[in-house]
Short mmCIF file of C-alpha atoms and ligand atoms in Angstrom, two decimals:
data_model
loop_
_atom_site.label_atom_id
_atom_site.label_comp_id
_atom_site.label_asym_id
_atom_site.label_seq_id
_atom_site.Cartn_x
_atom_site.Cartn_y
_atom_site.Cartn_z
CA UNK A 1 0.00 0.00 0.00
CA UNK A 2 1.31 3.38 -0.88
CA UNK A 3 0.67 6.36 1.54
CA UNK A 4 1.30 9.64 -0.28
CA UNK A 5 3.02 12.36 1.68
CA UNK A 6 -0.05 14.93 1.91
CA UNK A 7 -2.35 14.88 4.17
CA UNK A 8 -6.04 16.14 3.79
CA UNK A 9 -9.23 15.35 5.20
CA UNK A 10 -11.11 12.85 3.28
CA UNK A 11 -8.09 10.77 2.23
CA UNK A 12 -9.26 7.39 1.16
CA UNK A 13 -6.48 5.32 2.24
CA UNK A 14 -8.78 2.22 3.61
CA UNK A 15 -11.26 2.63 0.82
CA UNK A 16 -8.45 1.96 -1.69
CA UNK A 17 -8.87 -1.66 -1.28
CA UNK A 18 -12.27 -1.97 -1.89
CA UNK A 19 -11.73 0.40 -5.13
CA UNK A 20 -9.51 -1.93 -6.47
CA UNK A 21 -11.59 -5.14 -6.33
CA UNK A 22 -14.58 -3.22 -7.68
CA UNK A 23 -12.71 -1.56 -10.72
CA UNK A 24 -11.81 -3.52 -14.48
CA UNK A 25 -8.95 -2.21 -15.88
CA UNK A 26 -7.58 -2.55 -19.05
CA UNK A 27 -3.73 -1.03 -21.03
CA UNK A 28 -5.95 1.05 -22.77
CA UNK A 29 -7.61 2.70 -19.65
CA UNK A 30 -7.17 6.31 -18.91
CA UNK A 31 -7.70 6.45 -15.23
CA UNK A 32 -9.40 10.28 -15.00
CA UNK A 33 -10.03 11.29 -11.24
CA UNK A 34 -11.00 15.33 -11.00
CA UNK A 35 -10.70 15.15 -7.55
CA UNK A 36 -7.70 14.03 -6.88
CA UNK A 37 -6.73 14.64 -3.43
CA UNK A 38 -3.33 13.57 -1.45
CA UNK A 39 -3.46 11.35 -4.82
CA UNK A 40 -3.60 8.06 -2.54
CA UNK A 41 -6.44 6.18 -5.23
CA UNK A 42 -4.39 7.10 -8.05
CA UNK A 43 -1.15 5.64 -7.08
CA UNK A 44 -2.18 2.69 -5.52
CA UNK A 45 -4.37 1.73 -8.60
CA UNK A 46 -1.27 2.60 -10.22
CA UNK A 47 -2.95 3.34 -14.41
CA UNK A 48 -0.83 2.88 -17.24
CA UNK A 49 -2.82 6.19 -18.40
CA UNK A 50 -3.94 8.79 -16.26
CA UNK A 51 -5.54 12.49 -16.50
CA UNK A 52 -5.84 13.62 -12.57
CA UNK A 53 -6.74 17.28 -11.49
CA UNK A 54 -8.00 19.21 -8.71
CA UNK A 55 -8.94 23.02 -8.32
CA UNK A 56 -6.00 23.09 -5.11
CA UNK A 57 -3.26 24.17 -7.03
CA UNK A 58 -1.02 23.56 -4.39
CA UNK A 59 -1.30 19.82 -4.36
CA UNK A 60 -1.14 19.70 -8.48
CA UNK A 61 1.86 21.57 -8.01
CA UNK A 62 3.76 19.71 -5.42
CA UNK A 63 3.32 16.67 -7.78
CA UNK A 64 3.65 18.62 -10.91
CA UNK A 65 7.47 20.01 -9.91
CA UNK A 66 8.01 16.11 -8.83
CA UNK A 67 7.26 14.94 -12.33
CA UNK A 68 9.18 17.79 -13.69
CA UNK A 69 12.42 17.30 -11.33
CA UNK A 70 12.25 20.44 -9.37
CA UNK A 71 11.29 18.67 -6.34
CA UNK A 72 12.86 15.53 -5.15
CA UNK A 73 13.24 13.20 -2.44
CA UNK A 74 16.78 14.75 -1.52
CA UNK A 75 15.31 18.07 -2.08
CA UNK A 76 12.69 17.35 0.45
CA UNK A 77 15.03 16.00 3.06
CA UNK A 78 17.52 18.76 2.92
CA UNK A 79 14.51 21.49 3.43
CA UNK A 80 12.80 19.49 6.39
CA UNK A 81 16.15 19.53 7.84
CA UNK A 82 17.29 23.11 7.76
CA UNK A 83 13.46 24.03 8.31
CA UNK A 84 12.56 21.31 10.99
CA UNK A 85 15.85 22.32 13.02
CA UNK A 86 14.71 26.32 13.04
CA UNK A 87 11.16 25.18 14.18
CA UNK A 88 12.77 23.47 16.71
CA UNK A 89 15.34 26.23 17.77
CA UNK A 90 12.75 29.18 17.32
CA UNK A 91 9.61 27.30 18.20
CA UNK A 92 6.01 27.52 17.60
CA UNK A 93 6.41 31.11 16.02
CA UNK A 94 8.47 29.61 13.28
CA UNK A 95 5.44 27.52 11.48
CA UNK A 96 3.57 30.91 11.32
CA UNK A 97 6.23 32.48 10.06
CA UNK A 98 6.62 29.51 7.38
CA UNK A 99 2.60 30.00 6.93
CA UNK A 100 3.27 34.04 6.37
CA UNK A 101 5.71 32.90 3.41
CA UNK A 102 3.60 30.30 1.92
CA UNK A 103 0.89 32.28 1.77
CA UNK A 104 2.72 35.14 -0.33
CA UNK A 105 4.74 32.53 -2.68
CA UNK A 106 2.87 29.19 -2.73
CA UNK A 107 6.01 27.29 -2.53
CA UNK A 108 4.96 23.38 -2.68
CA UNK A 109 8.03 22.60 -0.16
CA UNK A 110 6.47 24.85 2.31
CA UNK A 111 3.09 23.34 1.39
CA UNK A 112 4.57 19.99 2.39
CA UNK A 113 6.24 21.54 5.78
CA UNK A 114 2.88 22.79 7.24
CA UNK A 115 0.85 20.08 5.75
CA UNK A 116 2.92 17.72 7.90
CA UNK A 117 3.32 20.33 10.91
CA UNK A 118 -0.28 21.55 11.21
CA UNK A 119 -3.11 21.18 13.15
CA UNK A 120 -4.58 17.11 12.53
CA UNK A 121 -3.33 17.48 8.89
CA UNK A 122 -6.26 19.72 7.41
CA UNK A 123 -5.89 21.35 4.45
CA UNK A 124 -8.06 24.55 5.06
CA UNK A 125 -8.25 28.23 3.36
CA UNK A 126 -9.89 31.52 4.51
CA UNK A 127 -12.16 33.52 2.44
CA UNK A 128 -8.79 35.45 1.63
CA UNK A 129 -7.50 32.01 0.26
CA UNK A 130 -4.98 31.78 2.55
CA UNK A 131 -3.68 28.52 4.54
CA UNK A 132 -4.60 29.41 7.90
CA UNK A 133 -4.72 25.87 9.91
CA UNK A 134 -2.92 26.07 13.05
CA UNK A 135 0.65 24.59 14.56
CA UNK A 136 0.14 21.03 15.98
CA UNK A 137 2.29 21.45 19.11
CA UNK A 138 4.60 18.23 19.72
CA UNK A 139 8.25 17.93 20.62
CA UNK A 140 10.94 17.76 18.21
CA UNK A 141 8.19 17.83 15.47
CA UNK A 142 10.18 16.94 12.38
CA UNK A 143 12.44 14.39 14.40
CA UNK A 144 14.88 12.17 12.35
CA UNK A 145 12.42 9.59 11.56
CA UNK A 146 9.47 11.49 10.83
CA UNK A 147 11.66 13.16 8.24
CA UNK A 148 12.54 9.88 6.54
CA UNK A 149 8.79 8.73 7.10
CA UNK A 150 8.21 11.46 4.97
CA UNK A 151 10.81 11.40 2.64
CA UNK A 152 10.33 8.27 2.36
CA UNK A 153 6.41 8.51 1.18
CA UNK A 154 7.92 11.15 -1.70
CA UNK A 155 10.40 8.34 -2.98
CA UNK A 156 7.51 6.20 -3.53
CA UNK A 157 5.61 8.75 -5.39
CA UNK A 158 8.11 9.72 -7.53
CA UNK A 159 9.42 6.48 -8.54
CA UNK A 160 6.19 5.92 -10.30
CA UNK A 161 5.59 9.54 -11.57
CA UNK A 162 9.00 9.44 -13.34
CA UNK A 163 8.19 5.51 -14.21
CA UNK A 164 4.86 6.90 -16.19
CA UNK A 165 6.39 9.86 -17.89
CA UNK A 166 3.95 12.03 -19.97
CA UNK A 167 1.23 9.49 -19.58
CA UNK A 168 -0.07 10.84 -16.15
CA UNK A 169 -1.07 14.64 -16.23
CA UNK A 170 -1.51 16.61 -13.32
CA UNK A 171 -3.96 19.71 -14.03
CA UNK A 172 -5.19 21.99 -11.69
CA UNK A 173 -8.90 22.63 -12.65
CA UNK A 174 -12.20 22.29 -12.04
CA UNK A 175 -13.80 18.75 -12.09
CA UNK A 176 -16.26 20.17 -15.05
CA UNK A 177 -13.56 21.07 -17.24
CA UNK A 178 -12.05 17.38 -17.19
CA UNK A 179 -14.96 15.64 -17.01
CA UNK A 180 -15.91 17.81 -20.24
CA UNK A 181 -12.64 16.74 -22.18
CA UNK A 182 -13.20 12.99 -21.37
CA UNK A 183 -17.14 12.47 -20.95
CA UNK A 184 -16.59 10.83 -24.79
CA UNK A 185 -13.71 8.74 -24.86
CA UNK A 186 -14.34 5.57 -24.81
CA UNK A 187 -11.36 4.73 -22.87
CA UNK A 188 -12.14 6.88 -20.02
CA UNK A 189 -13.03 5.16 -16.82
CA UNK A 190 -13.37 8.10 -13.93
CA UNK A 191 -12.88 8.17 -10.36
CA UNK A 192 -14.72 10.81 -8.59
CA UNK A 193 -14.17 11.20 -4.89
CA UNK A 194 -15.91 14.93 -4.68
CA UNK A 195 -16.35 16.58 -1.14
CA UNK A 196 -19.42 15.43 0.92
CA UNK A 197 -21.61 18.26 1.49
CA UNK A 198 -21.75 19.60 4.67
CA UNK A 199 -18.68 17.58 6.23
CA UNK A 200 -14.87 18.37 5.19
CA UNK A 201 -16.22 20.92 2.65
CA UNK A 202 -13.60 23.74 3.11
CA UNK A 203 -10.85 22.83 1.14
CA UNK A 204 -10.07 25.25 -2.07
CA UNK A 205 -13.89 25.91 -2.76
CA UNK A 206 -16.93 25.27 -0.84
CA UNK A 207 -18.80 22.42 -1.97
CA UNK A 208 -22.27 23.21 -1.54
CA UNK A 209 -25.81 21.56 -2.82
CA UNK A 210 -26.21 23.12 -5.46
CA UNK A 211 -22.76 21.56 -7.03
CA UNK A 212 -23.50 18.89 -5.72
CA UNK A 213 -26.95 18.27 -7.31
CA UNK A 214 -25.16 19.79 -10.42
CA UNK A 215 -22.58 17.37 -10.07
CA UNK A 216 -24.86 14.23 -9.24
CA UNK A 217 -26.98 15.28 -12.60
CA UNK A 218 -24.10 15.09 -14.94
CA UNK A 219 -22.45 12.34 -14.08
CA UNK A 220 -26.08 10.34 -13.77
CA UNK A 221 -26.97 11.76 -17.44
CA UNK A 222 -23.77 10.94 -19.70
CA UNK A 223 -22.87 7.03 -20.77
CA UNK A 224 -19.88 6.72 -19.26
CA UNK A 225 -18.13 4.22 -17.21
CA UNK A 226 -17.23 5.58 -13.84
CA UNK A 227 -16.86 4.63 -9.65
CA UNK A 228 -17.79 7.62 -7.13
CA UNK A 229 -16.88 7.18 -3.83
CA UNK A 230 -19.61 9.02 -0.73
CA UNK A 231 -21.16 7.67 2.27
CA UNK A 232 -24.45 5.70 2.60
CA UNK A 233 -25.43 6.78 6.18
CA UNK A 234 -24.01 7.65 9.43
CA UNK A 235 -25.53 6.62 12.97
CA UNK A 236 -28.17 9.51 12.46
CA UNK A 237 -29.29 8.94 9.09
CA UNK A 238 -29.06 7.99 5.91
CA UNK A 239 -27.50 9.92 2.99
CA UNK A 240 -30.78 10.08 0.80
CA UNK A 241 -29.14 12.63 -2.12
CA UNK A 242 -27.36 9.34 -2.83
CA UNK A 243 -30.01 6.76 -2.38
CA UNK A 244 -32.35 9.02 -4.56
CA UNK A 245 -29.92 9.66 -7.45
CA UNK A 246 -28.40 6.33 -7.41
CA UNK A 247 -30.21 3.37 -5.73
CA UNK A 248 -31.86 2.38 -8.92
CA UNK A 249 -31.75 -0.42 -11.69
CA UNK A 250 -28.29 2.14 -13.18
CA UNK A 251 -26.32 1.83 -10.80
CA UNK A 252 -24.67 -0.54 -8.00
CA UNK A 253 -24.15 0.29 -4.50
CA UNK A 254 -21.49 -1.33 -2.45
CA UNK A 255 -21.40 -0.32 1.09
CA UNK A 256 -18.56 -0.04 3.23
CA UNK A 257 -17.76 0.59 7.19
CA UNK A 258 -14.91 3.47 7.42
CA UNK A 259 -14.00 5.34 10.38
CA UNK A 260 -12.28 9.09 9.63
CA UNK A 261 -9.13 9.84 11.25
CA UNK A 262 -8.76 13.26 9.91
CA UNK A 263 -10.81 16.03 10.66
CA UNK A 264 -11.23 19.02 13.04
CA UNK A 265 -14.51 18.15 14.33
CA UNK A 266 -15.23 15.40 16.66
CA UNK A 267 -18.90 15.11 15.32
CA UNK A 268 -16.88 14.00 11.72
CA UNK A 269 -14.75 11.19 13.15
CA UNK A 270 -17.66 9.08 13.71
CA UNK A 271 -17.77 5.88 11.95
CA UNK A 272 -20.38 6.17 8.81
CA UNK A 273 -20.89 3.66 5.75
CA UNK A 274 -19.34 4.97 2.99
CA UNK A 275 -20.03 3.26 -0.48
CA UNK A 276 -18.79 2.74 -3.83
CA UNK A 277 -21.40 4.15 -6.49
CA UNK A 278 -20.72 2.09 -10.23
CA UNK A 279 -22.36 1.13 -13.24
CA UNK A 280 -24.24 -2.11 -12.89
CA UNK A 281 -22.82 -4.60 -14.90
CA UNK A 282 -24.21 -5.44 -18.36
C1 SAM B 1 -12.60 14.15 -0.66
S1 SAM B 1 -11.24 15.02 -1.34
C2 SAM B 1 -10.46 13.83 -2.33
C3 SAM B 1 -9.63 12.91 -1.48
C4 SAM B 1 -8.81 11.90 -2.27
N1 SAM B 1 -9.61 10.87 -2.88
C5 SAM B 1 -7.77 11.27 -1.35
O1 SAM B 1 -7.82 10.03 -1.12
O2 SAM B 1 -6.93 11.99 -0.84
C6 SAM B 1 -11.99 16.09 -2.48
C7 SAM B 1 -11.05 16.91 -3.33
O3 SAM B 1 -11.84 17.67 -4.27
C8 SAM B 1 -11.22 18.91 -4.49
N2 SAM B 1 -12.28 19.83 -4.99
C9 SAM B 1 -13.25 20.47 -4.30
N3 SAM B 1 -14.06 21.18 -5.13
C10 SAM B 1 -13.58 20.96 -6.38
C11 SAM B 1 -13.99 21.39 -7.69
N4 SAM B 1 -15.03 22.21 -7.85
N5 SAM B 1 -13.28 20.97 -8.76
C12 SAM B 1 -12.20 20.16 -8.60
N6 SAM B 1 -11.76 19.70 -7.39
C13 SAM B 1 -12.45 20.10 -6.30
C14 SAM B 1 -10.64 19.30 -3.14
O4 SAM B 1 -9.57 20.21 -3.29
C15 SAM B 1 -10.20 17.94 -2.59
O5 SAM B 1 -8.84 17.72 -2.88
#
């Protein structure tokens, strides 16, 4: 299993298994997922083809300067060092410092430094656009072997982004623009793992009903073959925009327990049933 060095709430890692045994792949496949995330689906299903995107630029970008060389393994390790030893020398002030300068130049290695200094590993914005999660206080907080850990994690991912060449493309976006370019090629098989409405919704955009509903409509009302990951119900209720868009003779729904590490909110780390939404089979 490959765990991808960003963090953000809604990361999939124990869903990947069960994406995998419900998914047909062929050489021919382009793997198109316009949500893309930490990017943890994508490289564990591991596509000869694939056309990923996401409107957080930041995350495109950190894997966009990977494919392109600028950022590397080594490159990573020498700027957690230098960086981690300053946080610990100066202290707390130092990550809002490092959050001041990311927030003017967008740097994908600072990206990566607060990612995996902040707050429960959010990935948040104000209206303003600007990172503003919090320090998550803990001793010696890039310590020798969190470094590797993490350094580690980009090896991985950029053994197989180099390995692929130009037949993965990174795209910072909106999921209507890709799903516009591909919604006819036959050899398109999409991914979707949008935000759920009302829980971990503040990540570039807000995701809100309307998109949603928008969202639900198109992908519901084009032929093409596709797997959308949501949840089915929590201990409260169940999720009906799903069950009334998709529990029907279209579409299959397997359901799934998951519990969610990541978030701010207690109320969101209870465990729900998530599901996998696909086309029944023919
Ligand atoms: C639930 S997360 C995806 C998590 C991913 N599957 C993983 O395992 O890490 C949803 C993603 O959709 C992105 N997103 C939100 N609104 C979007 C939009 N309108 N167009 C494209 N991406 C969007 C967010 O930036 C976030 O990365």
């Amino acid at each position: 299993m490959i765990i991808t060095p960003i963090k953000i709430q809604g990361k999939k890692t124990k869903l990947v298994p069960h994406i995998i045994e419900n998914i047909d792949l062929t050489d021919n496949t382009i793997w198109v997922e316009p949500f893309l995330g930490s990017g943890e689906v994508l490289f564990n299903v591991n596509p000869n083809k694939a056309i990923v995107s996401d409107n957080n630029k930041l995350i495109i970008d950190f894997y966009k300067k990977i494919q392109t060389k600028k950022i590397s393994s080594q490159i990573v390790r020498e700027f957690l060092e230098e960086h981690g030893k300053k946080l610990e020398d100066i202290g707390e002030q130092y990550y809002y410092e490092m959050r001041d300068i990311f927030n003017k130049t967008h740097d994908p290695l600072y990206f990566l430094f607060l990612n995996r200094s902040c707050f429960n590993g959010m990935i948040r914005f104000n209206s303003k656009k600007e990172f503003n999660v919090p320090f998550c206080k803990k001793e010696n907080r890039f310590a020798k072997a969190y470094i590797t850990k993490i350094v580690n994690q980009v090896k991985k991912i950029e053994d197989i982004i180099l390995s692929h060449g130009d037949n993965w493309q990174f795209i910072c976006c909106d999921w209507k623009e890709t799903f516009n370019k591909y919604k006819n090629n036959k050899n398109a098989f999409f991914y979707f793992d949008p935000p759920y409405i009302n829980r971990n919704s503040d990540y570039f955009n807000k995701w809100e009903e309307k998109e949603n509903n928008d969202f639900f409509n198109t992908i519901k009302n084009n032929q093409i073959n596709f797997i959308l990951s949501n949840w089915y119900s929590n201990k409260y209720r169940n999720n009906d925009v799903i069950i009334n868009n998709f529990e029907n003779n279209q579409f299959t729904i397997v359901k799934i327990d998951h519990f969610y590490h990541v978030g701010g909110k207690e109320a969101n780390r209870n465990s729900i049933i998530e599901c996998l939404i696909k086309n029944k089979d023919e």
